[in-house]
mmCIF file of C-alpha atoms and ligand atoms in Angstrom:
data_model
loop_
_atom_site.group_PDB
_atom_site.id
_atom_site.type_symbol
_atom_site.label_atom_id
_atom_site.label_comp_id
_atom_site.label_asym_id
_atom_site.label_seq_id
_atom_site.Cartn_x
_atom_site.Cartn_y
_atom_site.Cartn_z
ATOM 1 C CA MET A 14 0.000 0.000 0.000
ATOM 2 C CA ARG A 15 1.276 3.453 -0.862
ATOM 3 C CA ASN A 16 0.884 6.462 1.409
ATOM 4 C CA ILE A 17 0.958 9.667 -0.612
ATOM 5 C CA SER A 18 0.803 13.250 0.623
ATOM 6 C CA SER A 19 1.763 15.075 -2.583
ATOM 7 C CA ILE A 20 -1.161 16.176 -4.759
ATOM 8 C CA ALA A 21 0.866 15.867 -7.977
ATOM 9 C CA THR A 22 2.036 12.345 -7.092
ATOM 10 C CA MET A 23 -1.523 11.207 -6.355
ATOM 11 C CA GLN A 24 -2.874 12.758 -9.531
ATOM 12 C CA ASN A 25 -0.118 11.174 -11.648
ATOM 13 C CA LEU A 26 -0.768 7.777 -10.078
ATOM 14 C CA ALA A 27 -4.502 8.122 -10.792
ATOM 15 C CA LEU A 28 -3.727 9.066 -14.412
ATOM 16 C CA GLN A 29 -1.467 6.022 -14.688
ATOM 17 C CA TRP A 30 -4.242 3.784 -13.343
ATOM 18 C CA LYS A 31 -6.572 5.270 -15.945
ATOM 19 C CA ARG A 32 -4.064 4.590 -18.748
ATOM 20 C CA GLU A 33 -3.874 0.988 -17.547
ATOM 21 C CA GLY A 34 -7.650 0.776 -17.873
ATOM 22 C CA ARG A 35 -8.248 0.321 -14.145
ATOM 23 C CA ARG A 36 -11.388 1.543 -12.402
ATOM 24 C CA ILE A 37 -10.755 3.732 -9.365
ATOM 25 C CA GLY A 38 -12.878 3.411 -6.231
ATOM 26 C CA PHE A 39 -12.542 6.222 -3.704
ATOM 27 C CA VAL A 40 -13.444 6.569 -0.027
ATOM 28 C CA PRO A 41 -12.936 10.128 1.268
ATOM 29 C CA THR A 42 -12.504 10.286 5.052
ATOM 30 C CA MET A 43 -11.269 12.548 7.811
ATOM 31 C CA GLY A 44 -9.386 9.639 9.394
ATOM 32 C CA TYR A 45 -9.694 8.085 12.830
ATOM 33 C CA LEU A 46 -11.130 5.175 10.947
ATOM 34 C CA HIS A 47 -13.665 2.750 12.375
ATOM 35 C CA GLU A 48 -15.550 -0.298 11.123
ATOM 36 C CA GLY A 49 -17.992 1.941 9.291
ATOM 37 C CA HIS A 50 -15.178 3.358 7.112
ATOM 38 C CA ILE A 51 -13.750 -0.099 6.529
ATOM 39 C CA SER A 52 -17.135 -1.287 5.282
ATOM 40 C CA LEU A 53 -16.995 1.585 2.742
ATOM 41 C CA VAL A 54 -13.550 0.364 1.631
ATOM 42 C CA HIS A 55 -14.872 -3.173 1.092
ATOM 43 C CA ARG A 56 -17.770 -1.728 -0.837
ATOM 44 C CA ALA A 57 -15.405 0.291 -3.058
ATOM 45 C CA ARG A 58 -13.362 -2.862 -3.718
ATOM 46 C CA LYS A 59 -16.485 -4.773 -4.732
ATOM 47 C CA LEU A 60 -17.477 -1.964 -7.084
ATOM 48 C CA VAL A 61 -14.113 -1.763 -8.914
ATOM 49 C CA GLY A 62 -13.144 -5.446 -8.796
ATOM 50 C CA LYS A 63 -9.737 -7.081 -8.265
ATOM 51 C CA ARG A 64 -8.102 -5.233 -11.179
ATOM 52 C CA GLY A 65 -9.432 -1.911 -9.946
ATOM 53 C CA ARG A 66 -7.695 0.378 -7.478
ATOM 54 C CA VAL A 67 -9.042 1.598 -4.140
ATOM 55 C CA ALA A 68 -7.883 4.933 -2.730
ATOM 56 C CA VAL A 69 -8.770 6.335 0.697
ATOM 57 C CA SER A 70 -8.148 9.977 1.538
ATOM 58 C CA ILE A 71 -7.400 10.939 5.112
ATOM 59 C CA TYR A 72 -7.705 14.658 5.601
ATOM 60 C CA VAL A 73 -9.274 16.678 8.412
ATOM 61 C CA ASN A 74 -10.577 19.452 6.212
ATOM 62 C CA PRO A 75 -10.361 22.757 8.109
ATOM 63 C CA THR A 76 -12.771 24.624 5.830
ATOM 64 C CA GLN A 77 -15.760 22.528 6.894
ATOM 65 C CA PHE A 78 -15.346 23.434 10.567
ATOM 66 C CA GLY A 79 -16.926 26.626 11.898
ATOM 67 C CA PRO A 80 -14.873 29.075 14.002
ATOM 68 C CA LYS A 81 -16.370 27.680 17.239
ATOM 69 C CA GLU A 82 -16.232 24.036 16.214
ATOM 70 C CA ASP A 83 -14.050 21.147 17.247
ATOM 71 C CA LEU A 84 -11.255 21.200 14.600
ATOM 72 C CA SER A 85 -8.458 20.924 17.166
ATOM 73 C CA LYS A 86 -10.442 18.341 19.161
ATOM 74 C CA TYR A 87 -11.078 16.202 16.068
ATOM 75 C CA PRO A 88 -9.427 12.833 16.809
ATOM 76 C CA ARG A 89 -6.420 11.821 14.701
ATOM 77 C CA ASP A 90 -4.277 8.681 14.521
ATOM 78 C CA LEU A 91 -2.638 8.332 11.108
ATOM 79 C CA ARG A 92 -0.473 5.361 12.081
ATOM 80 C CA ARG A 93 -3.446 3.299 13.144
ATOM 81 C CA ASP A 94 -5.458 4.468 10.109
ATOM 82 C CA LEU A 95 -2.680 3.268 7.792
ATOM 83 C CA GLN A 96 -2.641 -0.149 9.480
ATOM 84 C CA LEU A 97 -6.409 -0.472 9.124
ATOM 85 C CA CYS A 98 -6.260 0.543 5.455
ATOM 86 C CA ARG A 99 -3.473 -1.921 4.724
ATOM 87 C CA ALA A 100 -5.429 -4.732 6.389
ATOM 88 C CA ALA A 101 -8.555 -3.789 4.409
ATOM 89 C CA GLY A 102 -6.700 -4.087 1.081
ATOM 90 C CA VAL A 103 -6.523 -0.377 0.222
ATOM 91 C CA ASP A 104 -4.081 0.333 -2.633
ATOM 92 C CA THR A 105 -3.275 3.953 -1.772
ATOM 93 C CA VAL A 106 -3.885 6.316 1.092
ATOM 94 C CA PHE A 107 -3.861 9.970 0.117
ATOM 95 C CA ALA A 108 -3.145 12.143 3.153
ATOM 96 C CA PRO A 109 -2.437 15.697 1.954
ATOM 97 C CA THR A 110 -1.312 18.657 4.057
ATOM 98 C CA ASP A 111 -3.241 21.891 4.692
ATOM 99 C CA ALA A 112 -0.552 23.828 2.806
ATOM 100 C CA GLY A 113 -1.011 21.560 -0.206
ATOM 101 C CA MET A 114 -4.803 21.697 -0.213
ATOM 102 C CA TYR A 115 -5.250 25.383 0.626
ATOM 103 C CA PRO A 116 -2.085 27.171 -0.498
ATOM 104 C CA HIS A 117 -1.663 30.614 0.895
ATOM 105 C CA THR A 118 1.223 32.816 -0.155
ATOM 106 C CA GLU A 119 1.946 36.516 0.208
ATOM 107 C CA THR A 120 0.538 37.225 -3.235
ATOM 108 C CA ALA A 121 -2.316 34.738 -3.463
ATOM 109 C CA ALA A 122 -4.589 33.120 -0.895
ATOM 110 C CA TYR A 123 -6.873 30.208 -1.698
ATOM 111 C CA SER A 124 -10.047 31.776 -3.132
ATOM 112 C CA THR A 125 -12.158 29.339 -5.177
ATOM 113 C CA TRP A 126 -15.177 27.617 -3.610
ATOM 114 C CA VAL A 127 -17.852 25.167 -4.697
ATOM 115 C CA ILE A 128 -21.236 26.092 -3.238
ATOM 116 C CA GLU A 129 -24.458 24.073 -3.490
ATOM 117 C CA GLU A 130 -27.329 26.473 -2.923
ATOM 118 C CA GLN A 131 -30.462 24.443 -2.213
ATOM 119 C CA LEU A 132 -29.994 21.207 -0.325
ATOM 120 C CA SER A 133 -27.351 22.719 1.903
ATOM 121 C CA ARG A 134 -29.592 25.388 3.449
ATOM 122 C CA GLU A 135 -31.468 23.315 6.017
ATOM 123 C CA MET A 136 -30.492 21.005 8.886
ATOM 124 C CA GLU A 137 -26.675 20.829 9.108
ATOM 125 C CA GLY A 138 -26.471 23.921 6.903
ATOM 126 C CA ARG A 139 -28.647 25.978 9.252
ATOM 127 C CA SER A 140 -26.711 24.896 12.331
ATOM 128 C CA ARG A 141 -23.321 25.089 10.594
ATOM 129 C CA PRO A 142 -23.582 27.842 7.929
ATOM 130 C CA THR A 143 -20.176 27.396 6.228
ATOM 131 C CA HIS A 144 -19.943 23.628 6.663
ATOM 132 C CA PHE A 145 -21.175 22.410 3.278
ATOM 133 C CA ARG A 146 -19.176 24.983 1.349
ATOM 134 C CA GLY A 147 -16.106 23.376 2.911
ATOM 135 C CA VAL A 148 -17.337 19.860 2.165
ATOM 136 C CA THR A 149 -18.264 20.451 -1.492
ATOM 137 C CA THR A 150 -15.039 22.350 -2.111
ATOM 138 C CA VAL A 151 -12.759 19.717 -0.609
ATOM 139 C CA VAL A 152 -14.656 16.826 -2.205
ATOM 140 C CA ALA A 153 -14.504 18.502 -5.636
ATOM 141 C CA LYS A 154 -10.745 18.989 -5.139
ATOM 142 C CA LEU A 155 -10.325 15.367 -4.042
ATOM 143 C CA PHE A 156 -12.284 14.142 -7.082
ATOM 144 C CA ASN A 157 -9.938 16.160 -9.329
ATOM 145 C CA ILE A 158 -6.902 14.662 -7.609
ATOM 146 C CA VAL A 159 -7.968 11.002 -7.217
ATOM 147 C CA LEU A 160 -10.029 10.862 -10.449
ATOM 148 C CA PRO A 161 -12.414 8.166 -9.169
ATOM 149 C CA ASP A 162 -14.947 6.231 -11.247
ATOM 150 C CA VAL A 163 -16.963 5.642 -8.107
ATOM 151 C CA ALA A 164 -16.848 7.346 -4.693
ATOM 152 C CA VAL A 165 -18.432 5.772 -1.632
ATOM 153 C CA PHE A 166 -20.086 7.859 1.102
ATOM 154 C CA GLY A 167 -21.845 6.756 4.285
ATOM 155 C CA ALA A 168 -25.608 7.218 4.702
ATOM 156 C CA LYS A 169 -25.020 8.507 8.236
ATOM 157 C CA ASP A 170 -24.317 11.897 6.649
ATOM 158 C CA TRP A 171 -27.492 11.745 4.572
ATOM 159 C CA GLN A 172 -27.606 15.436 3.714
ATOM 160 C CA GLN A 173 -23.914 15.430 2.781
ATOM 161 C CA ALA A 174 -24.435 12.464 0.418
ATOM 162 C CA ALA A 175 -27.435 14.207 -1.205
ATOM 163 C CA ILE A 176 -25.435 17.422 -1.690
ATOM 164 C CA ILE A 177 -22.455 15.582 -3.180
ATOM 165 C CA GLN A 178 -24.789 13.752 -5.546
ATOM 166 C CA ARG A 179 -26.272 17.077 -6.611
ATOM 167 C CA MET A 180 -22.811 18.612 -7.083
ATOM 168 C CA VAL A 181 -21.676 15.663 -9.226
ATOM 169 C CA HIS A 182 -24.808 16.014 -11.331
ATOM 170 C CA ASP A 183 -24.728 19.805 -11.640
ATOM 171 C CA LEU A 184 -20.989 20.055 -12.377
ATOM 172 C CA ASN A 185 -20.854 16.927 -14.612
ATOM 173 C CA PHE A 186 -18.183 15.085 -12.671
ATOM 174 C CA PRO A 187 -17.629 11.816 -14.600
ATOM 175 C CA LEU A 188 -18.192 9.469 -11.663
ATOM 176 C CA THR A 189 -20.860 7.619 -9.698
ATOM 177 C CA ILE A 190 -21.702 8.202 -6.043
ATOM 178 C CA ASP A 191 -22.477 5.126 -3.985
ATOM 179 C CA VAL A 192 -24.209 5.586 -0.616
ATOM 180 C CA ALA A 193 -23.575 2.800 1.904
ATOM 181 C CA PRO A 194 -25.808 1.974 4.900
ATOM 182 C CA THR A 195 -24.931 3.305 8.363
ATOM 183 C CA HIS A 196 -22.834 1.004 10.540
ATOM 184 C CA ARG A 197 -24.045 0.818 14.153
ATOM 185 C CA GLU A 198 -22.665 -0.327 17.483
ATOM 186 C CA SER A 199 -24.579 -3.229 19.083
ATOM 187 C CA ASP A 200 -26.808 -0.785 21.023
ATOM 188 C CA GLY A 201 -27.698 1.161 17.862
ATOM 189 C CA LEU A 202 -25.304 4.136 18.172
ATOM 190 C CA ALA A 203 -24.163 5.118 14.669
ATOM 191 C CA MET A 204 -20.397 4.660 14.294
ATOM 192 C CA SER A 205 -18.563 7.972 14.174
ATOM 193 C CA SER A 206 -15.044 9.188 14.905
ATOM 194 C CA ARG A 207 -16.631 11.678 17.317
ATOM 195 C CA ASN A 208 -17.917 8.830 19.544
ATOM 196 C CA LYS A 209 -14.438 8.763 21.055
ATOM 197 C CA ASN A 210 -15.381 11.955 22.931
ATOM 198 C CA LEU A 211 -18.312 10.205 24.660
ATOM 199 C CA VAL A 212 -16.602 9.391 27.932
ATOM 200 C CA GLY A 213 -18.069 8.172 31.235
ATOM 201 C CA ASN A 214 -21.815 8.482 31.556
ATOM 202 C CA LEU A 215 -22.153 10.303 28.206
ATOM 203 C CA ARG A 216 -21.788 7.105 26.185
ATOM 204 C CA PRO A 217 -25.027 5.450 27.423
ATOM 205 C CA GLN A 218 -26.902 8.723 26.869
ATOM 206 C CA ALA A 219 -25.836 8.731 23.219
ATOM 207 C CA ILE A 220 -28.313 5.990 22.333
ATOM 208 C CA ALA A 221 -30.970 8.716 22.651
ATOM 209 C CA LEU A 222 -30.721 9.249 18.864
ATOM 210 C CA TRP A 223 -31.342 5.595 18.021
ATOM 211 C CA ASP A 224 -34.101 5.490 20.610
ATOM 212 C CA ALA A 225 -35.799 8.433 18.909
ATOM 213 C CA ILE A 226 -35.422 6.853 15.464
ATOM 214 C CA GLN A 227 -36.937 3.574 16.602
ATOM 215 C CA THR A 228 -39.779 5.360 18.388
ATOM 216 C CA ALA A 229 -40.552 7.391 15.251
ATOM 217 C CA GLN A 230 -40.418 4.278 13.060
ATOM 218 C CA GLN A 231 -42.795 2.492 15.377
ATOM 219 C CA ARG A 232 -45.232 5.445 15.602
ATOM 220 C CA VAL A 233 -45.325 5.791 11.823
ATOM 221 C CA SER A 234 -45.759 2.082 11.161
ATOM 222 C CA THR A 235 -48.709 1.777 13.563
ATOM 223 C CA ALA A 236 -50.407 5.119 12.741
ATOM 224 C CA LYS A 237 -53.686 4.927 10.799
ATOM 225 C CA GLN A 238 -53.042 8.308 9.195
ATOM 226 C CA PRO A 239 -50.093 10.664 8.613
ATOM 227 C CA LEU A 240 -48.729 12.151 11.827
ATOM 228 C CA SER A 241 -48.131 15.830 12.514
ATOM 229 C CA ALA A 242 -44.389 16.528 12.141
ATOM 230 C CA ALA A 243 -44.598 19.247 14.822
ATOM 231 C CA THR A 244 -46.164 16.887 17.374
ATOM 232 C CA LEU A 245 -43.816 14.020 16.608
ATOM 233 C CA ARG A 246 -40.857 16.398 16.843
ATOM 234 C CA LYS A 247 -41.946 17.530 20.325
ATOM 235 C CA GLN A 248 -42.419 13.941 21.474
ATOM 236 C CA LEU A 249 -38.982 12.894 20.240
ATOM 237 C CA GLN A 250 -37.352 15.960 21.755
ATOM 238 C CA ARG A 251 -38.898 15.152 25.147
ATOM 239 C CA LEU A 252 -37.743 11.542 24.856
ATOM 240 C CA ILE A 253 -34.162 12.588 24.001
ATOM 241 C CA GLU A 254 -33.884 15.350 26.591
ATOM 242 C CA GLN A 255 -34.923 13.015 29.412
ATOM 243 C CA ARG A 256 -31.202 12.287 29.475
ATOM 244 C CA PRO A 257 -29.477 14.905 31.620
ATOM 245 C CA ASP A 258 -26.695 15.766 29.121
ATOM 246 C CA ALA A 259 -28.632 15.435 25.835
ATOM 247 C CA ARG A 260 -29.873 18.543 24.029
ATOM 248 C CA VAL A 261 -31.582 18.527 20.632
ATOM 249 C CA ASP A 262 -30.120 20.773 17.934
ATOM 250 C CA TYR A 263 -32.697 19.789 15.291
ATOM 251 C CA ILE A 264 -35.169 17.053 14.394
ATOM 252 C CA GLU A 265 -36.391 17.194 10.785
ATOM 253 C CA PHE A 266 -38.789 15.154 8.659
ATOM 254 C CA PHE A 267 -38.357 15.379 4.899
ATOM 255 C CA GLU A 268 -38.621 13.762 1.508
ATOM 256 C CA PRO A 269 -35.414 11.641 1.210
ATOM 257 C CA SER A 270 -34.093 12.698 -2.203
ATOM 258 C CA THR A 271 -35.103 16.380 -2.381
ATOM 259 C CA LEU A 272 -34.706 16.945 1.403
ATOM 260 C CA ARG A 273 -37.926 18.985 1.198
ATOM 261 C CA ALA A 274 -39.487 19.266 4.693
ATOM 262 C CA VAL A 275 -42.844 17.536 5.245
ATOM 263 C CA THR A 276 -45.488 18.686 7.715
ATOM 264 C CA LYS A 277 -47.244 15.296 7.728
ATOM 265 C CA VAL A 278 -45.121 12.235 8.419
ATOM 266 C CA SER A 279 -45.954 8.872 6.914
ATOM 267 C CA ARG A 280 -44.076 5.773 5.789
ATOM 268 C CA GLY A 281 -41.250 6.634 3.347
ATOM 269 C CA ALA A 282 -40.499 10.020 4.934
ATOM 270 C CA HIS A 283 -36.972 10.482 6.249
ATOM 271 C CA LEU A 284 -35.977 11.594 9.761
ATOM 272 C CA ALA A 285 -32.674 13.326 10.536
ATOM 273 C CA LEU A 286 -31.560 14.638 13.881
ATOM 274 C CA ALA A 287 -28.611 16.320 15.561
ATOM 275 C CA VAL A 288 -28.141 16.081 19.310
ATOM 276 C CA PHE A 289 -25.492 17.426 21.645
ATOM 277 C CA VAL A 290 -24.468 14.822 24.213
ATOM 278 C CA GLY A 291 -22.350 16.861 26.577
ATOM 279 C CA THR A 292 -20.337 18.990 24.142
ATOM 280 C CA THR A 293 -20.201 16.316 21.424
ATOM 281 C CA ARG A 294 -22.609 16.862 18.555
ATOM 282 C CA LEU A 295 -23.980 13.629 17.072
ATOM 283 C CA ILE A 296 -26.110 13.170 13.951
ATOM 284 C CA ASP A 297 -28.190 10.272 12.706
ATOM 285 C CA ASN A 298 -31.024 9.620 10.254
ATOM 286 C CA ALA A 299 -33.308 6.885 8.997
ATOM 287 C CA ARG A 300 -36.176 6.125 6.648
ATOM 288 C CA LEU A 301 -39.513 5.881 8.462
HETATM 289 O O1 LIG B 616 -17.751 12.791 5.769
HETATM 290 C C1 LIG B 616 -16.579 13.182 5.953
HETATM 291 O O2 LIG B 616 -15.778 12.541 6.649
HETATM 292 C C2 LIG B 616 -16.122 14.491 5.325
HETATM 293 O O3 LIG B 616 -17.155 15.423 5.307
HETATM 294 C C3 LIG B 616 -15.522 14.319 3.915
HETATM 295 C C4 LIG B 616 -16.546 13.808 2.933
HETATM 296 C C5 LIG B 616 -14.347 13.359 3.980
HETATM 297 C C6 LIG B 616 -15.012 15.673 3.402
HETATM 298 O O4 LIG B 616 -14.035 16.208 4.225
#
């Protein structure tokens, strides 16, 4: 397995793979890998086959963190990530530097952004106004560097996956986006690098999100008619905030592909929620 930090080296390798007629599968990550990421790697391998090449990027992208967010607290362990990638059969890890990705000199600072203007307004976008601009920009850059035929994203970041799909469509990137199901711990907590920050009695409180999802799924499946989104939201909020350290940021019900909010919730609607457990912000979502 190769570990590349230079943008030019990665791009040349990708071009060489293309000349050799190999399909490139790509898993973009911010590192601190867990089983959920590894399942994306296996999925990428399946999609490109034995002759194909699988690349994983490991880059904690500063532009998707707000000024008051946890960039410095974001967990990192490149050595362990490299071991996990090697064991999972990754061909190349691309781990660029901030200076490489966002060059800033005396005469020219980085100044080109990719902005999606519809799907990114609500939910994560409302709570984190500059977040998706950072995500679409870095993902577009990574696509231009790794030149994938298929890129695999996790469904845990449902809105992110929808926005990337829209960007790929709108900007005619020649690749397919594959969205893989959320990996969960045995008690239902969605796997996330941020779970590391759930220490002591915060960890058991974090199943509040899964609890809310299951409750909503059950309410919808037994309801005789569509439920009021406002009422269901209040009920779920109460359920979550019974835990002393859990505080709801948002609970939204929407149509899964357009992300358009619904006021009546019935089977097939999608639920997404963000909850602070202590100071750690967790997100999750599911089809109802
Ligand atoms: O989902 C993530 O880990 C990040 O948002 C991504 C897609 C790697 C971009 O930095």
